[in-house]
XYZ file of C-alpha atoms in Angstrom:
570
model
C -32.757 42.533 2.581
C -30.788 45.104 0.659
C -27.733 46.639 2.275
C -29.308 50.066 2.044
C -32.215 48.817 4.137
C -30.323 47.005 6.892
C -30.458 49.869 9.222
C -33.990 49.081 10.405
C -36.184 51.679 12.062
C -34.729 54.674 13.893
C -34.672 53.813 17.601
C -32.843 55.052 20.613
C -29.559 56.243 18.927
C -31.215 57.852 15.979
C -33.978 59.614 17.801
C -31.619 60.987 20.484
C -29.252 62.373 17.841
C -31.655 63.685 15.186
C -31.360 67.418 14.354
C -32.436 69.520 11.398
C -29.825 69.966 8.710
C -30.171 73.676 8.226
C -26.923 75.289 9.454
C -23.823 73.433 8.166
C -21.619 75.563 10.404
C -23.315 74.254 13.596
C -22.687 70.967 15.242
C -25.583 68.720 14.291
C -26.527 65.135 14.189
C -28.113 64.448 10.826
C -30.390 61.425 10.702
C -31.473 59.675 7.519
C -34.902 61.193 7.976
C -33.754 64.682 6.932
C -34.404 66.105 3.512
C -31.371 67.882 2.156
C -32.368 70.306 -0.530
C -28.973 70.777 -2.126
C -25.404 69.537 -1.736
C -23.566 71.147 1.202
C -19.974 71.225 2.412
C -19.043 70.640 6.025
C -15.593 71.342 7.377
C -13.893 70.249 10.630
C -10.439 69.589 12.003
C -10.997 65.837 11.687
C -13.408 63.758 9.628
C -13.998 60.200 10.915
C -15.789 57.637 8.814
C -17.361 54.941 10.975
C -19.103 55.337 14.330
C -17.868 52.159 16.003
C -15.795 52.043 19.142
C -12.666 53.186 17.346
C -14.507 56.034 15.617
C -16.171 57.172 18.818
C -12.927 56.997 20.802
C -11.084 58.998 18.140
C -13.886 61.580 18.191
C -13.937 61.910 21.956
C -10.139 62.232 22.180
C -10.078 65.016 19.550
C -13.157 66.759 20.961
C -12.010 66.905 24.541
C -8.814 68.496 23.289
C -10.590 71.244 21.464
C -10.762 70.010 17.888
C -13.924 69.978 15.757
C -15.045 66.636 14.381
C -17.409 65.253 11.739
C -18.364 61.628 12.484
C -20.293 59.539 9.951
C -22.051 56.244 10.610
C -23.829 53.912 8.110
C -26.492 52.765 10.539
C -28.658 54.629 13.017
C -26.627 53.319 16.002
C -23.145 54.342 16.987
C -20.987 51.801 18.771
C -20.088 49.297 16.068
C -19.431 45.819 17.352
C -20.764 46.575 20.834
C -24.150 47.830 19.617
C -25.111 47.582 15.924
C -23.371 44.200 15.691
C -24.668 42.961 19.017
C -21.456 41.716 20.611
C -20.880 42.268 24.341
C -17.270 43.292 25.044
C -14.545 40.614 24.645
C -11.842 41.674 27.097
C -8.818 40.394 28.983
C -8.791 39.286 32.595
C -7.162 42.450 33.968
C -9.634 44.919 32.392
C -11.118 46.164 35.704
C -7.799 47.671 36.834
C -5.400 48.134 33.951
C -4.661 47.202 30.338
C -7.057 49.731 28.781
C -7.271 53.447 28.502
C -8.788 55.638 31.212
C -11.550 56.708 28.802
C -12.472 53.106 28.015
C -12.708 52.248 31.690
C -14.871 55.372 32.174
C -17.147 54.097 29.433
C -17.493 50.766 31.179
C -18.197 52.471 34.465
C -20.860 54.585 32.769
C -22.552 51.453 31.438
C -22.812 50.121 34.960
C -24.065 53.407 36.296
C -26.693 53.523 33.588
C -28.187 50.297 34.911
C -27.857 51.456 38.528
C -29.650 54.712 37.782
C -32.329 53.579 35.328
C -33.058 49.888 35.994
C -34.850 48.228 38.914
C -31.866 46.266 40.155
C -31.945 44.252 43.308
C -30.408 45.950 46.344
C -27.429 43.642 46.082
C -26.888 44.195 42.362
C -27.233 47.996 42.745
C -24.352 48.138 45.106
C -22.187 45.462 43.484
C -18.791 46.997 42.669
C -18.368 45.304 39.289
C -21.902 44.821 38.161
C -22.347 42.436 35.214
C -25.993 42.849 34.141
C -26.068 39.556 32.288
C -23.403 37.645 34.192
C -22.384 36.222 30.811
C -19.261 34.092 31.040
C -17.584 35.719 28.055
C -17.121 39.102 29.762
C -17.141 40.869 33.065
C -19.604 43.324 31.518
C -22.279 41.718 29.403
C -25.010 44.318 28.607
C -27.611 45.336 26.096
C -26.604 46.984 22.844
C -28.921 49.978 23.321
C -27.267 50.809 26.660
C -23.969 51.130 24.863
C -25.679 53.476 22.381
C -27.160 55.510 25.226
C -23.819 55.867 27.039
C -21.844 56.745 23.928
C -24.586 59.276 23.077
C -24.296 60.850 26.522
C -20.539 61.187 26.053
C -20.967 62.910 22.689
C -23.966 65.069 23.534
C -22.016 68.032 25.044
C -20.029 68.359 21.829
C -23.125 68.131 19.685
C -24.694 70.904 21.805
C -21.595 73.115 21.590
C -21.279 72.702 17.817
C -17.902 70.979 17.949
C -19.312 67.706 16.644
C -21.395 66.927 13.621
C -22.740 63.415 13.622
C -24.064 62.117 10.343
C -26.121 59.007 11.105
C -27.205 56.749 8.213
C -24.533 58.235 6.021
C -22.034 56.249 3.985
C -18.827 57.517 2.357
C -19.177 56.948 -1.347
C -16.272 58.942 -2.889
C -13.028 60.651 -2.088
C -11.051 63.458 -3.557
C -7.301 62.925 -3.381
C -4.368 65.038 -4.424
C -0.910 63.497 -4.226
C -0.478 61.903 -0.870
C -3.330 63.723 0.808
C -7.087 63.302 1.007
C -8.838 66.560 0.184
C -12.451 65.613 0.813
C -14.892 62.770 1.253
C -18.436 62.543 -0.082
C -21.058 61.140 2.340
C -24.392 59.923 1.008
C -27.601 59.870 3.029
C -28.693 56.236 2.936
C -32.391 57.084 2.822
C -32.761 59.949 0.379
C -29.375 59.642 -1.460
C -28.507 63.289 -0.837
C -24.800 63.967 -0.672
C -22.622 66.182 1.434
C -18.940 67.003 0.976
C -16.694 66.663 4.031
C -13.369 68.488 4.218
C -10.706 68.548 6.883
C -6.863 68.527 7.335
C -7.130 64.946 8.658
C -9.280 61.911 8.018
C -9.729 58.669 9.930
C -10.968 55.400 8.558
C -12.938 53.743 11.315
C -15.228 51.785 9.025
C -15.765 48.103 9.733
C -14.193 46.950 6.437
C -11.616 49.701 5.821
C -13.728 51.188 3.103
C -11.732 54.398 2.737
C -8.525 52.650 1.843
C -9.277 51.748 -1.760
C -11.341 54.877 -2.232
C -8.383 57.092 -1.302
C -5.664 55.018 -2.925
C -4.185 54.113 0.479
C -2.090 51.005 0.094
C -3.580 48.005 1.876
C -3.611 44.225 2.125
C -6.372 41.690 2.711
C -6.632 38.122 3.769
C -3.844 35.764 4.722
C -0.153 36.358 4.105
C 2.087 33.392 3.424
C 4.726 32.013 5.800
C 7.391 33.160 3.287
C 6.016 36.715 3.463
C 5.804 37.066 7.210
C 7.830 34.267 8.788
C 4.953 33.551 11.081
C 4.667 30.094 12.635
C 0.883 29.929 12.045
C 0.769 31.540 8.545
C -0.225 29.293 5.666
C 2.285 28.164 3.051
C 0.376 30.006 0.337
C -0.974 33.559 0.573
C -4.686 34.088 -0.101
C -6.060 37.679 -0.113
C -9.626 36.300 -0.191
C -9.131 34.163 2.915
C -10.726 36.063 5.834
C -12.432 35.141 9.066
C -16.121 34.393 9.179
C -18.612 37.083 9.935
C -21.666 36.522 12.151
C -25.192 37.932 12.211
C -26.020 38.094 15.848
C -29.392 38.286 17.574
C -31.004 38.204 21.015
C -33.363 35.688 22.489
C -35.244 35.052 25.720
C -37.227 32.064 26.910
C -40.905 31.851 27.845
C -41.686 28.339 29.152
C -45.030 26.964 28.057
C -45.366 29.438 25.133
C -44.863 28.872 21.429
C -42.668 31.380 19.638
C -41.434 29.170 16.854
C -40.654 31.279 13.810
C -41.677 30.468 10.245
C -39.284 27.872 8.781
C -36.432 29.828 7.116
C -36.272 29.316 3.396
C -32.681 28.016 3.606
C -33.229 25.849 6.616
C -32.857 22.558 4.811
C -29.507 23.655 3.446
C -28.138 24.835 6.769
C -29.605 21.928 8.734
C -27.474 19.535 6.674
C -24.484 21.789 6.073
C -21.037 20.480 7.089
C -18.303 23.129 6.746
C -15.622 22.178 4.261
C -12.319 22.789 5.946
C -8.749 21.643 5.453
C -8.774 20.463 9.090
C -12.218 18.966 9.447
C -15.069 20.489 11.371
C -16.752 18.353 14.008
C -19.728 17.507 11.810
C -22.883 19.442 10.986
C -22.784 23.117 11.763
C -26.199 23.108 13.444
C -25.259 20.856 16.304
C -24.217 21.064 19.953
C -20.687 20.127 19.040
C -17.950 22.151 17.381
C -14.211 22.091 16.812
C -12.202 22.813 19.934
C -10.455 26.072 18.861
C -7.104 25.016 20.304
C -6.981 21.310 19.421
C -9.606 21.143 16.552
C -10.920 17.969 18.100
C -14.744 17.650 18.401
C -15.963 19.321 21.585
C -19.444 19.026 23.087
C -21.440 22.029 24.132
C -24.546 22.271 26.281
C -27.740 24.307 25.963
C -30.514 24.967 28.416
C -32.450 28.266 28.196
C -33.244 28.356 31.892
C -29.547 28.546 32.731
C -29.509 25.090 34.304
C -26.006 23.604 34.359
C -25.213 21.226 31.504
C -22.663 19.054 33.156
C -19.085 19.678 32.195
C -20.169 21.278 28.912
C -20.482 25.058 28.491
C -24.087 26.067 28.515
C -24.332 28.351 25.457
C -27.229 30.162 27.010
C -24.959 31.585 29.659
C -22.046 32.399 27.349
C -23.206 35.827 26.095
C -26.148 36.343 28.434
C -26.811 40.154 28.632
C -29.671 40.090 31.175
C -29.682 37.824 34.205
C -33.188 38.259 35.579
C -31.795 37.529 39.080
C -30.026 40.866 39.062
C -33.329 42.739 38.764
C -36.359 43.214 40.965
C -38.734 40.211 40.878
C -41.119 40.432 37.933
C -38.954 42.763 35.853
C -37.997 40.003 33.475
C -39.822 36.787 32.836
C -36.528 35.223 31.822
C -32.943 35.935 30.875
C -31.857 37.472 27.613
C -28.831 36.139 25.736
C -26.950 36.991 22.544
C -26.457 34.306 19.946
C -22.949 34.754 18.561
C -21.774 31.193 18.566
C -19.698 28.834 16.361
C -23.014 27.648 14.812
C -23.778 30.963 13.132
C -20.308 31.860 11.855
C -20.711 32.413 8.092
C -17.765 31.330 5.892
C -19.351 31.142 2.416
C -18.502 34.661 1.304
C -16.139 37.571 1.808
C -17.606 41.037 2.552
C -14.297 42.850 1.960
C -14.408 44.441 -1.477
C -17.776 42.927 -2.222
C -20.113 44.775 -4.560
C -23.331 46.039 -3.003
C -25.075 43.123 -4.661
C -22.688 40.544 -3.243
C -22.646 42.229 0.191
C -26.473 41.996 0.204
C -26.318 38.356 -0.885
C -23.853 37.235 1.794
C -25.479 39.316 4.532
C -28.830 37.840 3.687
C -27.437 34.265 3.619
C -25.746 34.990 6.975
C -29.216 36.011 8.267
C -30.650 32.824 6.923
C -27.988 30.843 8.804
C -28.783 32.671 12.021
C -32.541 32.226 11.628
C -31.975 28.557 10.778
C -30.063 28.145 14.004
C -32.881 29.793 15.896
C -35.446 27.480 14.211
C -33.243 24.474 14.992
C -33.075 25.537 18.681
C -36.847 25.892 18.812
C -37.676 22.660 17.016
C -34.822 20.185 17.000
C -32.157 20.954 19.622
C -31.754 18.006 22.024
C -33.206 18.531 25.508
C -31.969 16.879 28.674
C -35.301 15.121 29.024
C -34.795 13.396 25.691
C -37.181 15.622 23.794
C -36.355 18.010 20.951
C -36.617 21.752 20.644
C -37.524 24.681 22.884
C -40.570 26.372 21.337
C -40.585 28.958 24.158
C -37.400 30.573 22.819
C -38.399 34.010 21.573
C -36.577 36.292 19.177
C -36.184 39.652 20.841
C -36.432 42.121 17.945
C -36.508 45.090 20.262
C -33.066 44.333 21.679
C -31.430 44.720 18.294
C -33.701 47.579 17.204
C -34.576 45.962 13.850
C -37.720 44.692 12.174
C -36.239 41.266 11.512
C -34.666 40.933 14.987
C -31.166 40.432 13.593
C -28.253 42.778 14.127
C -28.142 45.955 12.066
C -24.736 45.038 10.620
C -22.703 41.874 10.396
C -20.190 41.256 13.189
C -16.985 41.765 11.216
C -13.761 40.246 12.528
C -11.421 41.197 9.789
C -10.945 44.281 7.581
C -8.617 45.625 4.945
C -5.340 46.516 6.655
C -3.112 49.399 5.772
C 0.388 48.771 4.448
C 1.995 50.480 7.415
C 5.387 51.819 8.287
C 5.522 48.940 10.754
C 3.612 45.682 10.625
C 2.895 43.708 13.802
C 3.737 40.029 13.247
C 3.425 36.854 15.243
C 7.082 37.141 16.181
C 6.192 40.309 18.196
C 3.199 39.005 20.142
C 2.791 35.219 19.722
C 3.873 33.372 22.878
C 5.455 30.396 21.078
C 7.283 32.299 18.420
C 8.393 35.027 20.865
C 9.841 32.322 23.108
C 11.777 30.883 20.217
C 13.257 34.320 19.402
C 14.207 35.211 23.003
C 15.290 31.687 23.974
C 13.256 32.005 27.140
C 11.102 29.212 28.478
C 9.433 31.343 31.163
C 8.690 35.025 31.671
C 8.474 35.704 27.936
C 7.216 39.225 27.060
C 5.891 40.673 23.860
C 8.172 42.894 21.830
C 8.767 46.315 23.258
C 8.044 49.083 20.843
C 9.817 52.411 21.290
C 6.898 54.107 19.631
C 4.150 52.520 21.751
C 0.945 54.547 22.028
C -1.181 52.018 23.827
C -1.498 48.470 25.155
C -3.882 45.566 24.984
C -4.321 41.857 25.278
C -6.297 38.960 23.886
C -5.204 35.534 22.793
C -4.798 35.122 19.050
C -8.254 34.024 18.042
C -9.113 33.469 14.376
C -12.502 31.997 13.592
C -13.044 29.594 10.685
C -12.390 31.326 7.382
C -13.653 31.708 3.823
C -10.518 29.891 2.671
C -11.325 26.693 4.541
C -9.261 27.226 7.662
C -10.664 25.831 10.901
C -9.937 27.830 14.070
C -6.460 29.240 14.528
C -6.311 29.892 18.215
C -3.188 30.061 20.377
C -1.482 32.020 23.103
C -0.324 35.586 22.763
C 1.366 37.978 25.167
C 0.187 41.328 26.637
C 1.197 43.677 23.850
C 1.801 47.283 22.885
C 0.276 49.245 19.999
C 3.134 50.809 17.963
C 2.610 54.172 16.348
C 4.170 52.850 13.191
C 1.238 50.431 12.742
C -1.133 53.396 12.587
C 0.773 55.192 9.802
C 0.302 54.340 6.075
C 3.460 53.876 4.030
C 2.604 56.826 1.771
C -0.539 58.703 2.547
C -0.061 61.610 4.932
C -3.412 62.643 6.395
C -5.536 59.501 6.601
C -5.218 57.190 9.590
C -6.768 53.830 10.520
C -8.981 53.780 13.584
C -10.505 50.290 13.686
C -9.314 46.804 12.753
C -7.470 48.237 9.702
C -4.061 48.977 11.275
C -0.774 47.348 10.258
C -1.295 43.830 11.528
C -1.109 40.549 9.631
C -3.967 38.131 9.170
C -2.588 36.264 12.172
C -1.995 39.162 14.551
C -5.367 40.678 13.658
C -6.646 37.896 15.871
C -5.574 39.637 19.012
C -5.791 43.352 17.939
C -9.439 43.186 16.849
C -11.342 43.194 20.172
C -13.309 45.967 21.847
C -10.786 47.640 24.155
C -7.946 47.490 21.573
C -10.143 49.031 18.898
C -10.977 51.847 21.397
C -7.260 52.307 22.167
C -6.434 52.531 18.511
C -9.069 55.125 17.870
C -8.112 57.188 20.920
C -4.486 57.253 19.922
C -5.480 58.457 16.438
C -7.645 61.277 17.841
C -4.708 62.433 20.061
C -2.243 62.087 17.209
C -4.324 64.450 15.071
C -4.488 66.938 17.931
C -0.704 66.766 18.522
C 0.150 67.010 14.829
C -2.217 69.973 14.413
C -0.731 71.886 17.373
C 2.868 71.192 16.412
C 2.182 71.759 12.689
C 3.956 68.551 11.805
C 2.822 65.389 10.044
C 1.952 62.232 11.968
C 4.980 60.577 10.352
C 7.241 63.346 11.643
C 5.894 62.659 15.195
C 7.235 59.160 14.868
C 10.421 60.001 12.997
C 11.860 62.682 15.323
C 12.603 61.442 18.822
C 11.811 64.736 20.488
C 8.277 64.748 19.060
C 7.757 61.052 19.718
C 8.721 61.276 23.414
C 6.607 64.379 23.810
C 3.649 62.770 22.151
C 3.941 59.732 24.367
C 3.932 61.945 27.407
C 0.787 63.554 26.054
C -1.050 60.265 25.604
C -0.008 59.116 29.067
C -1.394 62.342 30.500
C -4.631 61.495 28.728
C -4.828 58.232 30.579
C -3.318 55.876 28.012
C -0.858 53.241 29.271
C 1.985 52.711 26.869
C 3.617 49.722 28.576
C 2.451 46.801 30.714
C 3.576 46.994 34.332
C 5.175 43.988 36.022
């Protein structure tokens, strides 16, 4: 399938947000269905490329503070990794009470309320304080992608109605106009009819999944793995490799209908993937399509379990329960014939190609091969996966195309773990957030804390989790510390009016492993939206906000008033 066609059919997000493209001065959502007769120019206070969590958070922060925003999105669903990529939120253990912004927690609450208002929950589930619709073990809030789209849409709708927001669905940025150290304009192309529109603003944010605006605007950036000599990181490789990035994954949803046959047609690459053994410097456990994998922390072979009725599989993790987004027991009897789960497992991590900087042809090739891997895993589960009764395969497993909103049943966009990263005024390294290296620096054996940043504009936490890579690395997975988000990591070394709002901030290949998850991406985007507001009101550059203590302290007071924690308590 070509990249231009990966968007699938317009579903919930697109239909809710569609609006005629007749008045470029009004706030509209422009879907790919519209026919644009001639090039147009749209202007706002802030242009954001990429409608993922970072892009949406940046937009909401700017909009609630009175700025006008243009937000573009390649697919027909906003939400990024939580929706179009099909990944329920990966979060830390304190997420229900602290360690994320007020707006992110409000989003989570709204997801729960959406189920309570619109779904036939059991009486117990309807009143459960911290409802988890799927009861998946990976998160305290495992839910359907389209619910995330609906909730984000509800949050943006008042600004669409008022004209403060223009949302360009199914639009990709294809060109940039730059003068000196400033971006002057971006060109967005309608992915369906190829019509183009020029977007101008005093500020621009790159919230794309791969940091697409960075090379386009001449913003200095890095990719892949830095060497130990470059960063001094304990877990960095001896040799740098800009092409060495984490695997991407093509996710999908399945349910289980006992006694029925939903076996798909044998994927054309099935024989390849069935026998494929990942080639890694530190060996994988064996064949990729298997119920064993490399223990992320020790790299020793580790057994997994699988039973699509949720039945315990001994001491082994039942993969069915891991990213389950619907637990039928939470809903009125008869609502669901079975549970629904997301397949984003070690077995469908794709390491044979790098999407960063890929031509459209190569992007299409690797995305398609990633789909073949995912479909091969599905076919293997249906026909060959070992069952507890000694048999093979679960033919009742059904691909739920409707859950992902696509014709092929696979996610609209690859789940991307690693992006281009700006060369920033400050780069976050393992010495700042890695538990072991931090302990070696402080000399403490207990009570070690992450580095304190005077310019903190947010906080987050996740262990450092790098999946197998295109360069042959197995997992790199080790402990980190609850960390801060320094403003310096959001500021390019040279460019003045373009800011990163996704996984493209000033981290290293190693520290990207803990700054890439859902709540941190939201926090980054929200900080960027507020920084644009503050810089606009004070008529100073974002760099000046950091450089002059008076501005920095005042800006930090502003973000705290907005519900952003800038340091961990306790």
